[in-house]
């Protein structure tokens, strides 16, 4: 080869490489081939509903359900490694609930709401449903942690990296206002974006959603009965007038098919992971046994000696007696692969109304509502109406303590609501596993001290939160 | 773009200017180079440094050096030197005259010390050591341990300032970090380059809850093919490689056929070593399984007395009769059998292990061509039962002078590696060692070994289940290892083809295409009737959902990285005093990685691990990543009188992973070297100082992002009742990313005294990485776990000392010693605005974090609650309590590291001893936490008593029989008093669960890393066997350990990621002893 030709070739190679460097193909190469940039909002909605309840730290999952709220409301007891039952939850749990709701369903719902806003007025129902579910999840958060980020939450894409904590009172006022607005915005018939296909609660039935919104609003309003009775009453009456659940057919239920991977999380924990660390509590079994409650065979299985025996919460290993088969397991009804996760039931709504009547907020017969609530609960578990009727009629009634007690029984395996109501009403009179009181909140996640220190500091200063025995505002 | 044109123009100018010099009368120096025995030496570099001319000797040892007249002038007295790696340089002064030819012959003697050798630097450019302005340490292939198959691990103790850790399992990953971690969340390991082509050194990320360690990419390199390894420390040395070498570069040069002196050379070597555990935990043998001093086996799952508990708080092992898992069942009643200790039940779990390596090479060369072909096979039968590892390597390295100007070279390495039954890592049932920390100390391991294939008979409470000691948590460890099979195999090809054209003796161009391609197949199966193993994780092939008929998963990884380079080298004559070497190059790097997974959670028929036998629809996943970087770079080395050198480099990268407006980044470096003993000869300290050099450099290196961090995508989740679901991923991407930046300075000196009897190399460096691209944690209440940002600054500064000395050289006896010492001071200067900590990883509540103001890698967890005087505060039960605020309990980086190598030679006999140490640093031993919680470790034997005297097998607790925790307690009245409350061991150790401080230990250690006793059989003997050379050696590795941490080898980790300082039930370090025989016919 001629030398000069080669010399000429060298800068040509250099230039070619240089041009290649400016090629737009370089940027295109960075389009992610593995995941979509757009998905139908219905698929986000479905995920948000399922993870609200059925993820590990969801309201009906293992770590927020079994490990915390089911045992802290003494529905269940921990038969092995019972740190939580002795009120020393593990660090992952302290943060898991927080992380699950905020960076899980609430984030997906925020994305759905954003989609609905972009889609315009035609997507009102989608927006309203996402809003109702968001407020439901915020209530789990604030009932668990007290003051929590609310007004500045979920705004990272707008640049809010460290949201301030809102006082629980403001959170409650906000939730009630948004729930009310969302309930009013629901329009029968309209179905933009095909959202109904992802509505795993009500299959796009707007009437049901309105009843659910009103029922949730009653739940929230009643929570303020001691802390802010005027607001509580006004909100309750408005929600009651607007109309909540009127039968068990209205219940907000996630119905797991039971086929992999759509299995109740407790089934997965007990049978796929072989963990039998929880049995029914002695408090629950003893209460039900004395009343000959027909739900007992559903709530619990017999122990190996064919009797129903609950475990006393917080037993030290030495007190365990022996082992798992010595106690009654949580009933197969709740541990089946297709066991339903009931977010809110007709029975709960009746108990709420009974209490409102007993408080004189609404003009209704408190005792009748109380007995109707018991009956609705039994019927929810498939107990025949005559038997349910008879049992409901046989119960003593002495006002709010009776209502709270039966509500506690009816809320079995709905840990978050069970725990919140035990704290609010003080009934039933449960014996703490150690010390003088049941845990009344979770401490904030340790990570908040790192990533949101100033706001965490003000929240702790304002309302506590370094001990599980601090009380949230509505519980003071 | 403007920069590109400028570089191109400069190249043309450089290329064209000296053309006029070609046509005048030349001077010639010619001659022969021979070895001490008089044989010809080919491939020897003969150079006149001052005139920048050089050539290599032909097969018959002759050379001919033509010097253009213009460079000679009227006549010139110059130094001609002959050198080759491995041989001492010889220099002679001659006087050149234009038009005249003179003869200069050289005799080269073998030299052990390569102080004046050539060093392979970035891009494979060989530079003379004296001109190199930064710390480069070269390790020859001969120095690599033959008893360590992983080339990264074998560098331990050989290079100053590097920190090497090896994950536990045999065949697992080794991690190497040079001069401390600089990237908060990215890769902190250096770039690996084989024969000029970058290779993948990836390794699996294992979080300590299962998954298998398939090793790090570079371990595929066959150590016996390695000619030399150059360790380029830090960005200064590696500026030319660009971003990937921001953490330094490991440049591996494979052996070639050059230097066989025209002969054909065959070498066959055989290495065989036996391995056993260097250190196992110390277990107690006084108490067996159970709780509260009680135990009785019925069904191993809670049917008896604490028979589901995998803890050893049971009855004393005093021979009493207790029904046990292996007691005979007579008439449906399990008989009571003697309750006795099995002290060796953990040590006897392991298999006898060996490693056998055979390699053979053939090398030959002519004056125009050379070739080397090697074949090697390594077989390892690991300590872990059923685990086997193998590696077949074939290496080809050849070069041919196509014409007098055009040379073609190629190097190809094929590696086929295979593994069987690699154990799972960490706290997971797939790691059988985990159940020895949760164990019944009375369990008879040999009974488990003999029966693991058996099922429980009909009359047993666990009829039909696989034979085990426990049915609540743990299948038989042999069942886990042998019945759950896994296999992996990797085919890998690393190769390049290069053409080098010499336009003139001062200008050449090279074009090279190199690729690293591999295909990895991994399959993991779970036998029927598994229990205790927990949902299938496709990334780790672990499972939580094994169907009753078994489950399996397989994974295929296809990887290819192709680098195409061109490089133009010019060494134009500038003047007698000044020299210039200029290099200009370009590179295109393309990387593609595809992973596919298939998993099946239950089978129709047990034992057939095929998708056609799947009970449910198999689940498939795949993932593809692609990235590309285009680069242009240049380097100019200016020399003055052969003692002062200034080097400038510049590189511009265009990366696919950055936003279009920010995807171009330029990084420069400037550096200098001064051989001051040549510049000012009077500085020789009266002749004591033979050689003295100062070096200094400054460099800035950019870095790009990982792929797909710019735009948001949705993440698919499990469908719900057939309805597809998606979620918003936890990390918010960022389309405004900028390249990150590392700035580094380095100064150093190399001094040699008393005719090179003592050599000292000192370096100081200070390196800062800013604007790092990383996910930074945000409050989850923002809706996300993290967001991708440019933030954070990490600084590393440190000192490295390397001292070589030959204290004795007398007759045939020679003693050489090398001491290396390095101290790196690392600090996380800043993190993303508003954050003080960045979580890197977590294990049982202990976080590994980057904390602002602390060194990278803080261990953060709970400490003891202490009073103002520092005394531990106990609770009403006399048990220690934890301070509710988490604190920094330690840091995984050592304070300093060092090594001492002594080599003694007498005639053919040599002895080499390498001691290696790291001092400081901490490790969180979860083995200690759970091993004390479960009552298996020896410290738990003391203080076993019955608190309220309720357990008949234990004495009542008193100050003598129980434990009184030294500390204070606060009375109900609020007074602080000395603790006098007696507690028992079971409660005491349980109270330390989650109290991380009790399990964080000083990770300092000293290891007897290598010992080699070698003998070169004298020629008079070898010739009788028809051999020209024969070497036999006793080789040993990891022979002894002195550590402060109890029970474990603190030099361990779950993986080679940035999350270090954690361990649980690690595979013990292999101590190996063996023999090597190497013959050359």
XYZ file of C-alpha atoms in Angstrom, chain B residues 182 233-248 649-651 653 665-669 698-704 739-745 767-771:
45
model
C -15.065 5.853 45.407
C -3.914 2.165 40.516
C -6.517 4.835 40.307
C -7.704 7.137 37.606
C -4.299 8.630 36.887
C -2.909 5.420 35.583
C -6.067 4.511 33.804
C -7.123 7.849 32.284
C -6.886 6.372 28.815
C -9.407 3.632 29.523
C -12.027 6.106 30.450
C -14.771 5.857 32.922
C -14.627 2.184 33.548
C -11.124 2.497 34.865
C -11.995 5.189 37.386
C -11.269 2.531 39.995
C -8.042 1.477 38.319
C -3.797 12.452 27.937
C -7.274 13.341 26.816
C -10.323 11.241 26.204
C -16.676 9.595 25.557
C -17.762 14.173 28.355
C -14.071 14.919 28.133
C -11.451 14.031 30.639
C -7.855 15.100 30.699
C -4.782 14.137 32.654
C -3.412 14.861 37.986
C -6.371 13.313 36.252
C -10.064 13.749 35.840
C -12.251 10.881 34.757
C -15.912 10.948 33.805
C -18.470 8.220 34.149
C -21.853 7.441 32.667
C -21.785 12.459 33.786
C -20.112 11.869 37.132
C -16.557 12.950 37.757
C -13.487 11.706 39.591
C -10.529 14.007 40.131
C -7.332 12.557 41.409
C -3.811 13.643 42.188
C -8.960 11.249 44.784
C -12.449 12.716 44.881
C -15.525 11.470 43.065
C -18.351 13.960 42.657
C -21.765 14.237 41.096
